[in-house]
JSON list of C-alpha atoms in Angstrom, two decimals:
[
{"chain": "A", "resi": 1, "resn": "UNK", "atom": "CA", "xyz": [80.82, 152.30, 128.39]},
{"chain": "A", "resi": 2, "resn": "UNK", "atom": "CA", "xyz": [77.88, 152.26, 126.23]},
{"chain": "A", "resi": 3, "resn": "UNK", "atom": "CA", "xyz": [75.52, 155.09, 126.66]},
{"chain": "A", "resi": 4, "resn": "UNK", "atom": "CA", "xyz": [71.79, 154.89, 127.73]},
{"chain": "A", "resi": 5, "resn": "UNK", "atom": "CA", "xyz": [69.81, 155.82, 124.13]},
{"chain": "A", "resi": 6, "resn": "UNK", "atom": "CA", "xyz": [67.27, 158.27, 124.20]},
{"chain": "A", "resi": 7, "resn": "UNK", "atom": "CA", "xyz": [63.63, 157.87, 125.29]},
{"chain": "A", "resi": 8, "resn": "UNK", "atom": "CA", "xyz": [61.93, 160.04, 123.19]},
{"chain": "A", "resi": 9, "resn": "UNK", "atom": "CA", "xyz": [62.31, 161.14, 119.39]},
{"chain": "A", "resi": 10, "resn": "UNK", "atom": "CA", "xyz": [64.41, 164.03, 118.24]},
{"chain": "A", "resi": 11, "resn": "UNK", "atom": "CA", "xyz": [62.93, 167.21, 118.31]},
{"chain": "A", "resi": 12, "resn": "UNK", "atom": "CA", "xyz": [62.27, 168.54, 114.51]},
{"chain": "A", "resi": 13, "resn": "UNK", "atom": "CA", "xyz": [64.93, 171.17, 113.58]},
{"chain": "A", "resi": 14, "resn": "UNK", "atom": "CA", "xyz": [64.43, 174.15, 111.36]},
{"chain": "A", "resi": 15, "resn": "UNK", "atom": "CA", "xyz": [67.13, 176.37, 110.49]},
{"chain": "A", "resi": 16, "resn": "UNK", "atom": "CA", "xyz": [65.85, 179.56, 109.96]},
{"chain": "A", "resi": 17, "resn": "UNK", "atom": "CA", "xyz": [68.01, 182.90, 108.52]},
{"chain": "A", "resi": 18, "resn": "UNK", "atom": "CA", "xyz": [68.18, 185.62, 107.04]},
{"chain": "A", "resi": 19, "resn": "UNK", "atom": "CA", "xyz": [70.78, 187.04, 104.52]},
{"chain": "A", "resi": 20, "resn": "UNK", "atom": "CA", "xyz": [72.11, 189.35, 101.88]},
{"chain": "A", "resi": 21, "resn": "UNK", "atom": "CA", "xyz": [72.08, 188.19, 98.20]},
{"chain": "A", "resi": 22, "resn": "UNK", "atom": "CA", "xyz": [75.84, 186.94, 98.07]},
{"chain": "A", "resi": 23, "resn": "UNK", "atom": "CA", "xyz": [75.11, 184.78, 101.20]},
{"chain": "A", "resi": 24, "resn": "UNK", "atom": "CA", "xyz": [76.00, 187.01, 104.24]},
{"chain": "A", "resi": 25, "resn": "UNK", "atom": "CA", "xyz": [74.33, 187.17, 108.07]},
{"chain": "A", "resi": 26, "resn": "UNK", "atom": "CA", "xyz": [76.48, 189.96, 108.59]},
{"chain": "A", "resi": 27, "resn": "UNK", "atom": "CA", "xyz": [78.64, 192.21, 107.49]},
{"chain": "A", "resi": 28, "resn": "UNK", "atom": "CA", "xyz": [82.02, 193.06, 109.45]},
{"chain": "A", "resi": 29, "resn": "UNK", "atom": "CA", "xyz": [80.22, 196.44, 111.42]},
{"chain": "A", "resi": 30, "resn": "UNK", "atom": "CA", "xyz": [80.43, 196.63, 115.12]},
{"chain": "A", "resi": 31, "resn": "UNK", "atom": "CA", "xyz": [76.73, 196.76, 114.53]},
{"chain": "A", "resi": 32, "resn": "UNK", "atom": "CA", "xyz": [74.05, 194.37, 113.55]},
{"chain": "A", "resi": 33, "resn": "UNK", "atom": "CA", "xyz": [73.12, 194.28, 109.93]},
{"chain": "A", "resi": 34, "resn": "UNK", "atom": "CA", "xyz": [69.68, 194.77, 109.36]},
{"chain": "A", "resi": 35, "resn": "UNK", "atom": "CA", "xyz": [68.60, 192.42, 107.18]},
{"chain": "A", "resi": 36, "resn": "UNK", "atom": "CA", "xyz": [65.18, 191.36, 107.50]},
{"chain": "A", "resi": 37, "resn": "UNK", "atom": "CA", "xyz": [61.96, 194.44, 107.40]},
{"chain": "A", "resi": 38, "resn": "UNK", "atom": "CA", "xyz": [59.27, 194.65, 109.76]},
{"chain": "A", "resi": 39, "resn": "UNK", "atom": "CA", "xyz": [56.97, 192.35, 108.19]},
{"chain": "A", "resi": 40, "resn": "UNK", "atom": "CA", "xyz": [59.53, 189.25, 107.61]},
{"chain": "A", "resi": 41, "resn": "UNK", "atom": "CA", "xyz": [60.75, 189.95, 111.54]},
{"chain": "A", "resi": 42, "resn": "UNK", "atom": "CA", "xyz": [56.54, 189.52, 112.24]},
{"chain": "A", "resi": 43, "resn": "UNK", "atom": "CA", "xyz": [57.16, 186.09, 110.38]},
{"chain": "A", "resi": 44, "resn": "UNK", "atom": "CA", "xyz": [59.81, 184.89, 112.74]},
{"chain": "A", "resi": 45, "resn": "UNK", "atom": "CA", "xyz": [57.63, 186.06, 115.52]},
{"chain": "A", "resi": 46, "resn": "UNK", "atom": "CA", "xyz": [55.03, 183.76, 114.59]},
{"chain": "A", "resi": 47, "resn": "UNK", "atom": "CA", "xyz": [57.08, 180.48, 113.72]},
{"chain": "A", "resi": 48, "resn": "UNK", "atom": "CA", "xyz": [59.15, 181.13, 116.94]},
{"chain": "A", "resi": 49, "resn": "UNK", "atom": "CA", "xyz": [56.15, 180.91, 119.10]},
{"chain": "A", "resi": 50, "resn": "UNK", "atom": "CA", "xyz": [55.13, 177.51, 117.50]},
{"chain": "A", "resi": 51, "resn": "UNK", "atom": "CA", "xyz": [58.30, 176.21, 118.76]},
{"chain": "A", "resi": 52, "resn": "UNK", "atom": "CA", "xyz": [59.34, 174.92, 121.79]},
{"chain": "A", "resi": 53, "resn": "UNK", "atom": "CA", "xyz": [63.12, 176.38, 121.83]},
{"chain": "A", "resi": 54, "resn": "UNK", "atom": "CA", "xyz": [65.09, 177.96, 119.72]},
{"chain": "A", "resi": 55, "resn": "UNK", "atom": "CA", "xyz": [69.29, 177.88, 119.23]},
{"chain": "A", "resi": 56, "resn": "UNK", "atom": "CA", "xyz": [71.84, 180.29, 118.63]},
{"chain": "A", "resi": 57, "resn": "UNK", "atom": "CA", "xyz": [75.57, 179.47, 118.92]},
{"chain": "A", "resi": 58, "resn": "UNK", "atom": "CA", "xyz": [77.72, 181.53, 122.00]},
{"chain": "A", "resi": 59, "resn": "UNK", "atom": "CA", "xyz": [79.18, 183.65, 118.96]},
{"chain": "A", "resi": 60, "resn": "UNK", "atom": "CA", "xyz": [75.54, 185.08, 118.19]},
{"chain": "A", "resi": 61, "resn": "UNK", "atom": "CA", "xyz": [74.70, 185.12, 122.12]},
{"chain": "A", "resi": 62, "resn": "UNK", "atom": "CA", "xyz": [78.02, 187.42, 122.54]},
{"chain": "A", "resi": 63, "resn": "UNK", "atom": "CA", "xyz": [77.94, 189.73, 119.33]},
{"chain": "A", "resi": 64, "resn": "UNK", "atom": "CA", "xyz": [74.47, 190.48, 119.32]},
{"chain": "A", "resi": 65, "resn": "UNK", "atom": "CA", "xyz": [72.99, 190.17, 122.66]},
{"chain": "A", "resi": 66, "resn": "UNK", "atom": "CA", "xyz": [69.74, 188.67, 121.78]},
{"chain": "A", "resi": 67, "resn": "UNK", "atom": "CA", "xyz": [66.40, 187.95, 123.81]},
{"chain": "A", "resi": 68, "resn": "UNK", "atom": "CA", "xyz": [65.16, 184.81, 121.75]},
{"chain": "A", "resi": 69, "resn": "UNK", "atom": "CA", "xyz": [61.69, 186.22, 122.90]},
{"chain": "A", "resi": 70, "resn": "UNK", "atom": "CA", "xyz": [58.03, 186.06, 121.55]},
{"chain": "A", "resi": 71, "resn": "UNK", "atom": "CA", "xyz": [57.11, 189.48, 120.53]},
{"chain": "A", "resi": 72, "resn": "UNK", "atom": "CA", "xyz": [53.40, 189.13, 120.03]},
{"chain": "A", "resi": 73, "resn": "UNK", "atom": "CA", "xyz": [51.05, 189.67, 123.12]},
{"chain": "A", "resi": 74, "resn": "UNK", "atom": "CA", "xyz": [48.51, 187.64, 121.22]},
{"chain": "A", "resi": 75, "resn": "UNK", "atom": "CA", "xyz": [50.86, 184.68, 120.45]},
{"chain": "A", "resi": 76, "resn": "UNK", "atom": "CA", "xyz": [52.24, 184.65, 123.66]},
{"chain": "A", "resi": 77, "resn": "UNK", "atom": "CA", "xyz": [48.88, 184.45, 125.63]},
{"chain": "A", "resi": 78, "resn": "UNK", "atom": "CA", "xyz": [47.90, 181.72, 122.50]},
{"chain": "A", "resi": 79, "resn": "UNK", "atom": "CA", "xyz": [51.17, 179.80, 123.96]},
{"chain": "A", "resi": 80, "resn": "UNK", "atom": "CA", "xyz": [49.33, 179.87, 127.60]},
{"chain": "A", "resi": 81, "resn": "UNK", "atom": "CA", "xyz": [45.87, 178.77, 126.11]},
{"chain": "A", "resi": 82, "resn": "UNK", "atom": "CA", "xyz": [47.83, 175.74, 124.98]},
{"chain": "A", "resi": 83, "resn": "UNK", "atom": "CA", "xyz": [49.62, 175.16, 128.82]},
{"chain": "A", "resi": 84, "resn": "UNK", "atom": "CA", "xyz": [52.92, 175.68, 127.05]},
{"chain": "A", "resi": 85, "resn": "UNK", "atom": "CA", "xyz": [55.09, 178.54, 128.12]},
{"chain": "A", "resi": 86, "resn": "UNK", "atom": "CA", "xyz": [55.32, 182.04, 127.08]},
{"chain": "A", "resi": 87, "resn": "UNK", "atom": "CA", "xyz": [58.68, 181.89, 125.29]},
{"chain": "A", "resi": 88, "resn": "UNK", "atom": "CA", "xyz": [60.81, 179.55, 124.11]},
{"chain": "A", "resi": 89, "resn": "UNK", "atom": "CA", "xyz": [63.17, 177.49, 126.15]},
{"chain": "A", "resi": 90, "resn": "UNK", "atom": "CA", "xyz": [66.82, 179.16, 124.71]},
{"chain": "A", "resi": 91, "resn": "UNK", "atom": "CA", "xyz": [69.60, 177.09, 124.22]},
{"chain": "A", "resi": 92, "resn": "UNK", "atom": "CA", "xyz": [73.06, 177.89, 122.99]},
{"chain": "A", "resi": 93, "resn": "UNK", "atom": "CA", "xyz": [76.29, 175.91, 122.52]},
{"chain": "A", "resi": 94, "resn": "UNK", "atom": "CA", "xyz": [79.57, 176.93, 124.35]},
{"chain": "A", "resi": 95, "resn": "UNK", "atom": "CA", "xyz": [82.85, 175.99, 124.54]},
{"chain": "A", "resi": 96, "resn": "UNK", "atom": "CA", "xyz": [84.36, 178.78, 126.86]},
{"chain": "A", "resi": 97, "resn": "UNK", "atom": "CA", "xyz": [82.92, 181.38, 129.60]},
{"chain": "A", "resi": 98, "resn": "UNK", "atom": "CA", "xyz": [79.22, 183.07, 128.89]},
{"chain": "A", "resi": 99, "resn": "UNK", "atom": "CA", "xyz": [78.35, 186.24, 130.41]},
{"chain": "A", "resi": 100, "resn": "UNK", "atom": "CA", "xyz": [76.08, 185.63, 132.75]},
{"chain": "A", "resi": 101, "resn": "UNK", "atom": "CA", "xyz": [74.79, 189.33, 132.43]},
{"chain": "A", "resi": 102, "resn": "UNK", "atom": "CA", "xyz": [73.62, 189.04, 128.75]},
{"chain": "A", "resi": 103, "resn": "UNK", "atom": "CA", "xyz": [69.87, 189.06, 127.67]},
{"chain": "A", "resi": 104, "resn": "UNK", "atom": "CA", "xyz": [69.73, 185.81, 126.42]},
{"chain": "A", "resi": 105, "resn": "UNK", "atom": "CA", "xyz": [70.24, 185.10, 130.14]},
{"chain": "A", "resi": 106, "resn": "UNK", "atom": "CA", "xyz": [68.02, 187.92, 131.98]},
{"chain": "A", "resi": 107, "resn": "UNK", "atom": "CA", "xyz": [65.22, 187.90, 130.17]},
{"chain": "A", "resi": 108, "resn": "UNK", "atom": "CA", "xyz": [62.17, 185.03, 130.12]},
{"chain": "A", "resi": 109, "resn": "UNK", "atom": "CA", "xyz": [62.09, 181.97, 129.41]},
{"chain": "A", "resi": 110, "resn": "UNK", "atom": "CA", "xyz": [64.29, 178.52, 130.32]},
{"chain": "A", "resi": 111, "resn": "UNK", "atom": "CA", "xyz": [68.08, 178.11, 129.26]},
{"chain": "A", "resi": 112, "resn": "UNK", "atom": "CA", "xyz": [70.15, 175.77, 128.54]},
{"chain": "A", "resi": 113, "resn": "UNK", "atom": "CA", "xyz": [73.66, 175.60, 127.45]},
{"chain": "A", "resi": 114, "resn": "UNK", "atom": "CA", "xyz": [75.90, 172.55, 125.59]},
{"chain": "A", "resi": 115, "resn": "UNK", "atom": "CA", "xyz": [79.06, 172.52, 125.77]},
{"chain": "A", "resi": 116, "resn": "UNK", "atom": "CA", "xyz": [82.00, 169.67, 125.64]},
{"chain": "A", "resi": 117, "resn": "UNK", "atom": "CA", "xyz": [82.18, 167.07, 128.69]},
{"chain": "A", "resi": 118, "resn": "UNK", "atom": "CA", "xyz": [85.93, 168.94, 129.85]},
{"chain": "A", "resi": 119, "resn": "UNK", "atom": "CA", "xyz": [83.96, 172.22, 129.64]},
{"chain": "A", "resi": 120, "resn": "UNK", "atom": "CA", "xyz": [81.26, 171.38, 132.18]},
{"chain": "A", "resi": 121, "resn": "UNK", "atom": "CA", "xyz": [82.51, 171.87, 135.63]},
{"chain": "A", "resi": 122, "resn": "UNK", "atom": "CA", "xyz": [83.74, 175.80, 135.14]},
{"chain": "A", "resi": 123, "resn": "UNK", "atom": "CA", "xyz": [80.65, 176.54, 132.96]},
{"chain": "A", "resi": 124, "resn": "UNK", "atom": "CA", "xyz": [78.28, 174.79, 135.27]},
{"chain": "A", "resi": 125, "resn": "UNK", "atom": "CA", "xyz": [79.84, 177.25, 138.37]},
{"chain": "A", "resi": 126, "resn": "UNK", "atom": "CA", "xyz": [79.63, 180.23, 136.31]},
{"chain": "A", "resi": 127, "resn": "UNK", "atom": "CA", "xyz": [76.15, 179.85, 135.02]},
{"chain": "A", "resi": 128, "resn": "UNK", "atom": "CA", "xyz": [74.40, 177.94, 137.81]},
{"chain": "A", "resi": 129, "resn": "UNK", "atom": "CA", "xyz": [72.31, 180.73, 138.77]},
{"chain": "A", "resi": 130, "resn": "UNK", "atom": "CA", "xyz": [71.20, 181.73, 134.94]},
{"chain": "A", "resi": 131, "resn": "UNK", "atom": "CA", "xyz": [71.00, 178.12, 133.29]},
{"chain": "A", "resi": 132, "resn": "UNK", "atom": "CA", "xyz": [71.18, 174.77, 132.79]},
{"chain": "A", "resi": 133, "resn": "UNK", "atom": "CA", "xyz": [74.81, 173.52, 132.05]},
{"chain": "A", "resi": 134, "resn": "UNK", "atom": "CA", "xyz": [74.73, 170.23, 130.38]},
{"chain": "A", "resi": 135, "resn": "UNK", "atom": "CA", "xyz": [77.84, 168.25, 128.53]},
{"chain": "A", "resi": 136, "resn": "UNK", "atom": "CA", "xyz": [76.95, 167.08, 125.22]},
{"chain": "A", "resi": 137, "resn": "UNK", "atom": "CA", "xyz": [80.20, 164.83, 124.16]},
{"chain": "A", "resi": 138, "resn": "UNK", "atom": "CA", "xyz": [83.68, 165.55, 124.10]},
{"chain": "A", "resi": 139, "resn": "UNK", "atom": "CA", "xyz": [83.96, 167.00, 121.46]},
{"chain": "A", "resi": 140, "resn": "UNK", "atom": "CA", "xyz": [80.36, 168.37, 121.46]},
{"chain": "A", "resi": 141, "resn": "UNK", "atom": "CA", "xyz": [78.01, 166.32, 119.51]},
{"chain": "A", "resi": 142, "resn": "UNK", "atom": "CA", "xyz": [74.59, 167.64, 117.82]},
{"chain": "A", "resi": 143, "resn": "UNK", "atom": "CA", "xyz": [73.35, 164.73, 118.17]},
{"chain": "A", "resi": 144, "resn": "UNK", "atom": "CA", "xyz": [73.78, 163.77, 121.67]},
{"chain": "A", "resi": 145, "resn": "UNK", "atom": "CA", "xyz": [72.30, 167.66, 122.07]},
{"chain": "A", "resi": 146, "resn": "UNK", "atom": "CA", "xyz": [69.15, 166.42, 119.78]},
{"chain": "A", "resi": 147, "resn": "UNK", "atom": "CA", "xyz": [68.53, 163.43, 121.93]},
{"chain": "A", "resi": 148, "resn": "UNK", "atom": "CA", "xyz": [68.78, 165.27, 125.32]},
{"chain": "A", "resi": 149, "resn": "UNK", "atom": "CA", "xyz": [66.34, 167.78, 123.82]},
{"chain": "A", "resi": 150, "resn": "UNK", "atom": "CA", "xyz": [63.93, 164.93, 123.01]},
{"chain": "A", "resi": 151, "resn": "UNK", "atom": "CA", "xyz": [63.90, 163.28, 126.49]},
{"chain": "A", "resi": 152, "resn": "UNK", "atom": "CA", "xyz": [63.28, 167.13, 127.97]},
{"chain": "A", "resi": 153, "resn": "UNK", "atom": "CA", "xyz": [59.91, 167.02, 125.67]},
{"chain": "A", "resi": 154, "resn": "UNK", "atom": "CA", "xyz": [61.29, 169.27, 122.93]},
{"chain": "A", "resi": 155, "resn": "UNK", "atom": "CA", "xyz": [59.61, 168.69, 119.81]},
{"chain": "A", "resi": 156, "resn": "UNK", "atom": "CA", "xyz": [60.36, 171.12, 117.55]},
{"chain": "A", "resi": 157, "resn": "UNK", "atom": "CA", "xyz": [63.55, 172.91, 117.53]},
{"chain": "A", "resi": 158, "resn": "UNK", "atom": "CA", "xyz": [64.44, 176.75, 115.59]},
{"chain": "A", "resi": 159, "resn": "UNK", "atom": "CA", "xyz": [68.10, 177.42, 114.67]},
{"chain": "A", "resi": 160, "resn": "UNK", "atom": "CA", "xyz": [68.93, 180.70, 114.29]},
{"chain": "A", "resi": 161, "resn": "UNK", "atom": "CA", "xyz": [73.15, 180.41, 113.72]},
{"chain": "A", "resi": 162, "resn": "UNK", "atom": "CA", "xyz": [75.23, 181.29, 113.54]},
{"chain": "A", "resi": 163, "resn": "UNK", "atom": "CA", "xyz": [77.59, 179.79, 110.31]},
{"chain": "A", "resi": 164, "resn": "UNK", "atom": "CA", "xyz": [79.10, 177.02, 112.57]},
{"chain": "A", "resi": 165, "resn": "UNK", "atom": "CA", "xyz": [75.85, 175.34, 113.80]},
{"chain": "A", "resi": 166, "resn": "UNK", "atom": "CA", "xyz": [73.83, 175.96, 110.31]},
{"chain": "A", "resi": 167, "resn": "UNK", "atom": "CA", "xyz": [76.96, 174.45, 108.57]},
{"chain": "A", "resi": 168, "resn": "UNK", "atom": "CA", "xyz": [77.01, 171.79, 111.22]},
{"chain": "A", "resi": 169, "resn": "UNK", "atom": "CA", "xyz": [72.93, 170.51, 111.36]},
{"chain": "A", "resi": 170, "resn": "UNK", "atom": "CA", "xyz": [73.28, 170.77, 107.36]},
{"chain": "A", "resi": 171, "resn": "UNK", "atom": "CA", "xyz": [76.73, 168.78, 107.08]},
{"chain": "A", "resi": 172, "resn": "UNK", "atom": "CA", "xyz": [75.31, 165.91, 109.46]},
{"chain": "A", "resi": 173, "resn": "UNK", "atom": "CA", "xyz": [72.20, 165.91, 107.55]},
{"chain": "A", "resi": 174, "resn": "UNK", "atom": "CA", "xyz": [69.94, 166.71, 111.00]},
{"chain": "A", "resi": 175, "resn": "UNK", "atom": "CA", "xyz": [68.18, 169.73, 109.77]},
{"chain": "A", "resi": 176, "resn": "UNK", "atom": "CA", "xyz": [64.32, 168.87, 108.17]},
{"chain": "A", "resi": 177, "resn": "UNK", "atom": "CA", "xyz": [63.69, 172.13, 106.71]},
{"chain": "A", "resi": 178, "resn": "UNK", "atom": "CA", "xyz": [65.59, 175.87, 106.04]},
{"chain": "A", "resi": 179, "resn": "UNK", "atom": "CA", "xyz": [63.90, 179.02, 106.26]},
{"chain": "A", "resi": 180, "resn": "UNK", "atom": "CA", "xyz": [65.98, 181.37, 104.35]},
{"chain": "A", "resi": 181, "resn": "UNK", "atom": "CA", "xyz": [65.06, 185.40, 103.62]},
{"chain": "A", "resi": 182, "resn": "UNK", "atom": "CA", "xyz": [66.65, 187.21, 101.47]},
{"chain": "A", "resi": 183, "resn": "UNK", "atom": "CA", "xyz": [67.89, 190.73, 101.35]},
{"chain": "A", "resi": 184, "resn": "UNK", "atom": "CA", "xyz": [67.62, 192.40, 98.25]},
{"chain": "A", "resi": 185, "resn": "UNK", "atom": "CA", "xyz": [71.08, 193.99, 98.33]},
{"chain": "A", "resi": 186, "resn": "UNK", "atom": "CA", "xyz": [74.85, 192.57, 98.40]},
{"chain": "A", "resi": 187, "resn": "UNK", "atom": "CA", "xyz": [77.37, 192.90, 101.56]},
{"chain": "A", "resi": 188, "resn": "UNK", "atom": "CA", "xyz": [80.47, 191.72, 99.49]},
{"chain": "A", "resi": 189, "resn": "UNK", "atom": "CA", "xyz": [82.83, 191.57, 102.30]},
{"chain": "A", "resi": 190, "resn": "UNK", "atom": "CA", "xyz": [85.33, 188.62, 102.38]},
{"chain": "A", "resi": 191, "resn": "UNK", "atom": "CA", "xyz": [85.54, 188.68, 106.12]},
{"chain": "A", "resi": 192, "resn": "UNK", "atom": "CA", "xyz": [81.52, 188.65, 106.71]},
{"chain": "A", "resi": 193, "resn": "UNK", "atom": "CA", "xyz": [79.84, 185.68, 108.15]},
{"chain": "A", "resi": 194, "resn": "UNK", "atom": "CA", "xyz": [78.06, 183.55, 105.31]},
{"chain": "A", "resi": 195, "resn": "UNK", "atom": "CA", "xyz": [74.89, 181.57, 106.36]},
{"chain": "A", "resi": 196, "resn": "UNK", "atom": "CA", "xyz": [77.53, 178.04, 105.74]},
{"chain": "A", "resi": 197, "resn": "UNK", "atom": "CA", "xyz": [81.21, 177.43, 105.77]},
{"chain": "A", "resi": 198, "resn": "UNK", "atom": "CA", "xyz": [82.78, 174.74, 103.75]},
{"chain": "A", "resi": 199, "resn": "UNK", "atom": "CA", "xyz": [81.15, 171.25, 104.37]},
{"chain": "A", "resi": 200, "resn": "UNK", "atom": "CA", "xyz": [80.44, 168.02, 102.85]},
{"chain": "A", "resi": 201, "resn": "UNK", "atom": "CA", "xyz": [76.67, 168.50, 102.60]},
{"chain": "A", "resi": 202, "resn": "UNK", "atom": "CA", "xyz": [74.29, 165.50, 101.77]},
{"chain": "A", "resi": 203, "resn": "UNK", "atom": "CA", "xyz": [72.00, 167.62, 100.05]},
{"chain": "A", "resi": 204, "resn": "UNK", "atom": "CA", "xyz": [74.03, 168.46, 97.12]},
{"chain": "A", "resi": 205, "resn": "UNK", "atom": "CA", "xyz": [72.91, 168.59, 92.67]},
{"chain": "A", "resi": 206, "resn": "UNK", "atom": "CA", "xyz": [72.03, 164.52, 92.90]},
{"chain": "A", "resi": 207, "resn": "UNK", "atom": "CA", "xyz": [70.05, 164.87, 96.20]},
{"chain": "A", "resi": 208, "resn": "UNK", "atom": "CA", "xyz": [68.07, 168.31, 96.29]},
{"chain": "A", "resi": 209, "resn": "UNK", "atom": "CA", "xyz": [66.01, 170.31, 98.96]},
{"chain": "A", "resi": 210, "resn": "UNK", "atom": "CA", "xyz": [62.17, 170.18, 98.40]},
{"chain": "A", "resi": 211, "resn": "UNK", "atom": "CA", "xyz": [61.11, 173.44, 97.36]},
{"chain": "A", "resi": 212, "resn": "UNK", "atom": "CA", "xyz": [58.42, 174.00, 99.55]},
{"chain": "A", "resi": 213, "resn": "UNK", "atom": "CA", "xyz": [57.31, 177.58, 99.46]},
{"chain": "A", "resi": 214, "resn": "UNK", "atom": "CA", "xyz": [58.49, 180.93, 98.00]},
{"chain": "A", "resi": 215, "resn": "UNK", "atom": "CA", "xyz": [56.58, 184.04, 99.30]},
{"chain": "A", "resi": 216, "resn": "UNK", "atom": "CA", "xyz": [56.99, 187.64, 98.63]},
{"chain": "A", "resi": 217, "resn": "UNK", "atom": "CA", "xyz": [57.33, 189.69, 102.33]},
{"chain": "A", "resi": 218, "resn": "UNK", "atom": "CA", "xyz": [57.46, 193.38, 101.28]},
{"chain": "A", "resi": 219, "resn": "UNK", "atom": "CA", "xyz": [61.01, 193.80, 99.61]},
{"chain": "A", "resi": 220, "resn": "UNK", "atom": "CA", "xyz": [62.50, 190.40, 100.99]},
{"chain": "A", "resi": 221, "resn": "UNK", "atom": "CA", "xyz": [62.03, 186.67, 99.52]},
{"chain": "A", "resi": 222, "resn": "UNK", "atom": "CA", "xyz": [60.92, 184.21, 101.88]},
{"chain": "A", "resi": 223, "resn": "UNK", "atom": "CA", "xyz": [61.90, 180.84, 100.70]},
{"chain": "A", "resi": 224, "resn": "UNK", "atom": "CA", "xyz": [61.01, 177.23, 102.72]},
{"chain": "A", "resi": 225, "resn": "UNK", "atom": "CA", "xyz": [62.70, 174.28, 101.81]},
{"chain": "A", "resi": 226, "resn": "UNK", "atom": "CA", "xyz": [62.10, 170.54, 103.66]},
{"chain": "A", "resi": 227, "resn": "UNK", "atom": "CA", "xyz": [64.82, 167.51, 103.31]},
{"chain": "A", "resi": 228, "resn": "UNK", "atom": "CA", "xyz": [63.35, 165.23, 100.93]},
{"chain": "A", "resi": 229, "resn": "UNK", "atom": "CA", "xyz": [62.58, 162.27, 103.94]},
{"chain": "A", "resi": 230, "resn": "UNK", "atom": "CA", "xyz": [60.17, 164.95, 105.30]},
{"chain": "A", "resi": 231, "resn": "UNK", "atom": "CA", "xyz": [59.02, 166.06, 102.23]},
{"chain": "A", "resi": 232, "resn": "UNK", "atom": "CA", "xyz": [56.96, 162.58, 101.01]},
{"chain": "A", "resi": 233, "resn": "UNK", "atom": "CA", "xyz": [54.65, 163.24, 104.13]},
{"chain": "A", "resi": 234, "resn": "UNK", "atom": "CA", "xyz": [54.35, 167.08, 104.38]}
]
């Protein structure tokens, strides 16, 4: 049975992270890396809170407990000049049980969580008092998870990873532009999570990101790159 296609456009996706030299979000600690300084994690601040969600995969949600919220007092009351809401709406992608106790849950702003269509009637009972539970395919599909966020009025979407989900909007060619800062040191450890897996990317030597901006942010790189369809009209 055919399904009903979306009423409103895609919301634009930017992947943003930040890693070590040799690729890494992480090393293999049972605490978060620091990557990033002070003045790159003021940079996030601001381009989270000229988007209307943001995305982290149920691995992130789990190892690192985060808010996903809009540190700024001034960008956050700029957000309610506009009629738009203080934070973010979060959104994650499951396919097993979310604590329903974990900040990405407790603190502001709406949530949603994907998961796969067999997935939805035990996550939907756990969750119902914390989020939204909505099936996106079987198995789950980015962009049946794009569309829905369209027709909910998302238009611009932040990706924050984990590897699966920046490997995945890169391999299905869905991502318009990559934020990427980078750490001037090495983690070198085999079992550390890289900012991609394996893929079959589009963008590859023959088809190349735009090279959009490289900035200096104390002792990190910031570097912006768009997908070459965005990048005739930026």
């Amino acid at each position: 049975m055919p399904t009903d296609p979306p009423t409103a456009p895609r919301p634009y996706v930017l992947l943003s992270a930040a890693m070590s030299l040799d690729g890494f979000l992480d090393d293999t600690s049972d605490r978060r890396l620091r990557l990033s300084n002070a003045a790159d994690f003021d940079r996030v601040d601001d381009v989270r809170a000229t988007c209307d969600a943001i995305l982290v995969g149920a691995t992130t949600v789990r190892r690192d407990n985060p808010r996903l919220l809009i540190g700024s007092a001034a960008r956050r009351a700029h957000r309610r000049s506009q009629g738009r809401p203080e934070h973010p709406t979060k959104v994650t992608v499951t396919t097993k049980g979310l604590d329903p106790s974990l900040a990405f849950f407790t603190t502001a702003g709406d949530k949603i969580v994907y998961c796969p269509r067999p997935a939805l009637p035990t996550l939907a009972e756990e969750l119902a008092d914390v989020a939204d539970v909505t099936a996106a395919g079987d198995p789950l599909d980015l962009g049946v998870l794009l569309d829905d966020l369209g027709d909910r009025g998302i238009r611009t979407l932040m990706v924050e990873g984990g590897t699966t989900l920046h490997t995945q909007f890169l391999v299905h060619d869905l991502a318009d532009e990559v934020h990427l800062a980078l750490a001037p040191f090495f983690v070198g450890e085999a079992g550390a999570p890289r900012f991609v897996g394996p893929g079959a990317f589009p963008h590859d030597t023959a088809h190349r990101l735009h090279l959009a901006d490289v900035t200096q942010v104390g002792d990190v790189a910031f570097v912006r790159y768009l997908a070459q369809r965005r990048s005739e009209g930026a």
